[in-house]
């Protein structure tokens, strides 16, 4: 009997010991959590009771060369609901569906969904947001936000680009300078009870947003608008598929205008242009939108045709294989290996100097210059002029030159390249290379961005761009300016003349692929003043109907643009003739 009692006492002692250990462990754990982990669990508890709402930062504006705002913001509202704070669900559903023009079933699903926050609608006009706020509905939140707004609708649409629903840049300058424009969002932190209901009179933490920086660009609204007007006029007159115009300062690469007609409405970028047709599917619509948003000046390549003779001439002069008074013979064609390559003048130009060959835009003369250079030398200058790479413009999606590999370039390919066929470049690459040839030999980087400035003006970031100096000599550059001035004064570019101004330039009429379609791109590149170029412009007219020669339909457009923008830019007219001041280098 006593042994049983002793056995029970041992069991009880063991039990008490185990309970003591358990209690000691629990107390130790509790002390550990209360002392050493208190900050962690306090933060978790705070997070559980805090509700966070974002305060959107205002996106930086985009400002043109004159200080005109061309991209800004409009205040809009985001309407949302918090389930645990709603007291009259039916009233909330009725008011929101009525005021926002939404289906009741759609609104009710979100109102009855148990979540921390459900967005009912974004980009609501501020007036409507104020109306909904005036109902004082528990659980309904009206937060102010920003929506991108473009005061000029279609102006420079493919250049500026637009933003998406989250106000982030999608294409154009909007996406290229996103890091400067976007700003830093703020926050509102409020306290709620265990049921998720906001506690009245509780302290509210607020982190203010930081607005994005303003982007100052070289684009000039007045020059852009005039160029767009000219582009639409010639597009309508010639029934063209598309017209692109670039106007740039050849001395520093600042772009004053870049037009791609037809442009699209930046305030409604997901609506197709009227001539785009009706898409059969969502995929087809997206394809059409992507096509509408493209910037052909930098995204698309084409055969430049005779405007590229500027490059062949500059390379020939720089290499010393040709002089202005060298004589050539043009019977209307040139035979290269087994190929008969024709001149645009079927009967030929007869005997002519190199200068006259350029003025006449004679293919055989430029073929001969290319043959004198040879494949190795021509390829060297092609690379030296920067034509193998990209221009480095501050816009996304720039296309590269499509050129024969050197090993695959025979005499026939050399001949066709010499007058601008059998390879492709972008319009921007052509005008950038031409700028280097006429500005003294410095290849500048074409660009729009000038500087970014914080809203308080305290921070200013000046953008800089690389310059490749001496791609040709100053003497060759001067000779090229003279040649191209004569092309406009007395040659194929006569329709590019502007009264009172010395203008240089080159025309082109290039046949699109496949040749059997007989579709053409008419173009003209011009610059002024010819002795000290301050403006260079390129127009490409895609698939004009009827007369399609660049000298006939493209050159007059640039002449008209120059007639209007040169005085505006403060470039004084002069009647001085180039021949009296120019020395022919022999």
Coordinates of N, CA, C and O in Angstrom, one line a residue, residues 26 66 94 109 152-153 155 184 196 198 260 262 278 350 388 397 405 420 488 540 542 582-583:
X26 N 7.2 28.8 -21.5 CA 6.2 29.8 -22.0 C 6.5 31.2 -21.5 O 6.4 32.2 -22.2
X66 N 10.0 77.8 -77.2 CA 9.5 79.2 -76.8 C 8.9 79.3 -75.4 O 8.4 80.3 -75.1
X94 N -26.4 52.3 -55.8 CA -27.3 53.2 -56.6 C -26.6 54.5 -57.0 O -26.7 54.9 -58.2
X109 N -20.8 43.9 -57.3 CA -19.8 42.9 -57.1 C -18.6 43.5 -56.4 O -18.0 42.8 -55.5
X152 N -2.5 70.6 -77.8 CA -2.6 70.7 -79.3 C -3.0 69.4 -79.9 O -2.9 69.2 -81.1
X153 N -3.6 68.5 -79.2 CA -4.2 67.2 -79.7 C -3.2 66.4 -80.5 O -2.6 65.5 -80.0
X155 N -0.5 67.5 -82.4 CA 0.8 68.1 -82.7 C 1.9 67.2 -82.3 O 2.0 66.8 -81.1
X184 N 7.6 61.3 -57.8 CA 7.6 60.3 -56.8 C 6.2 60.4 -56.0 O 5.9 61.5 -55.5
X196 N -11.9 46.9 -39.5 CA -11.5 47.6 -40.7 C -12.2 49.0 -40.9 O -12.1 49.6 -41.9
X198 N -12.6 52.9 -40.4 CA -11.7 54.0 -40.1 C -12.0 54.7 -38.8 O -13.2 55.0 -38.5
X260 N 4.9 63.5 -89.1 CA 4.6 62.3 -89.7 C 3.1 62.3 -90.0 O 2.3 61.9 -89.1
X262 N -0.4 61.0 -91.7 CA -1.3 61.6 -90.7 C -0.8 61.3 -89.3 O -0.4 60.2 -88.9
X278 N -11.8 49.5 -90.6 CA -12.5 48.9 -89.4 C -11.8 47.5 -89.2 O -11.9 46.6 -90.1
X350 N 25.1 63.7 -122.1 CA 26.3 64.0 -123.0 C 27.5 64.3 -122.1 O 27.7 63.7 -121.0
X388 N 26.8 53.4 -90.7 CA 26.7 52.0 -90.3 C 26.0 51.9 -88.9 O 25.4 50.8 -88.6
X397 N 13.3 53.1 -80.4 CA 13.0 52.4 -81.6 C 13.6 52.8 -82.8 O 13.2 52.5 -83.9
X405 N 26.9 43.5 -96.8 CA 28.1 43.3 -96.2 C 29.3 43.5 -97.1 O 29.1 43.3 -98.4
X420 N 22.2 55.8 -104.5 CA 21.2 55.7 -103.5 C 20.2 54.5 -103.6 O 19.1 54.6 -103.0
X488 N 20.3 73.9 -106.6 CA 19.1 74.6 -106.4 C 19.0 75.8 -107.3 O 18.0 76.2 -107.9
X540 N 9.9 63.6 -97.2 CA 9.6 62.4 -98.0 C 8.1 62.2 -98.2 O 7.3 62.3 -97.2
X542 N 5.4 59.7 -99.6 CA 5.3 58.3 -99.8 C 4.1 58.0 -100.8 O 3.0 58.3 -100.4
X582 N 33.2 82.2 -104.2 CA 33.7 80.8 -104.1 C 34.9 80.5 -105.0 O 34.9 80.9 -106.2
X583 N 35.8 79.8 -104.5 CA 37.0 79.5 -105.2 C 36.9 78.0 -105.5 O 36.8 77.2 -104.6

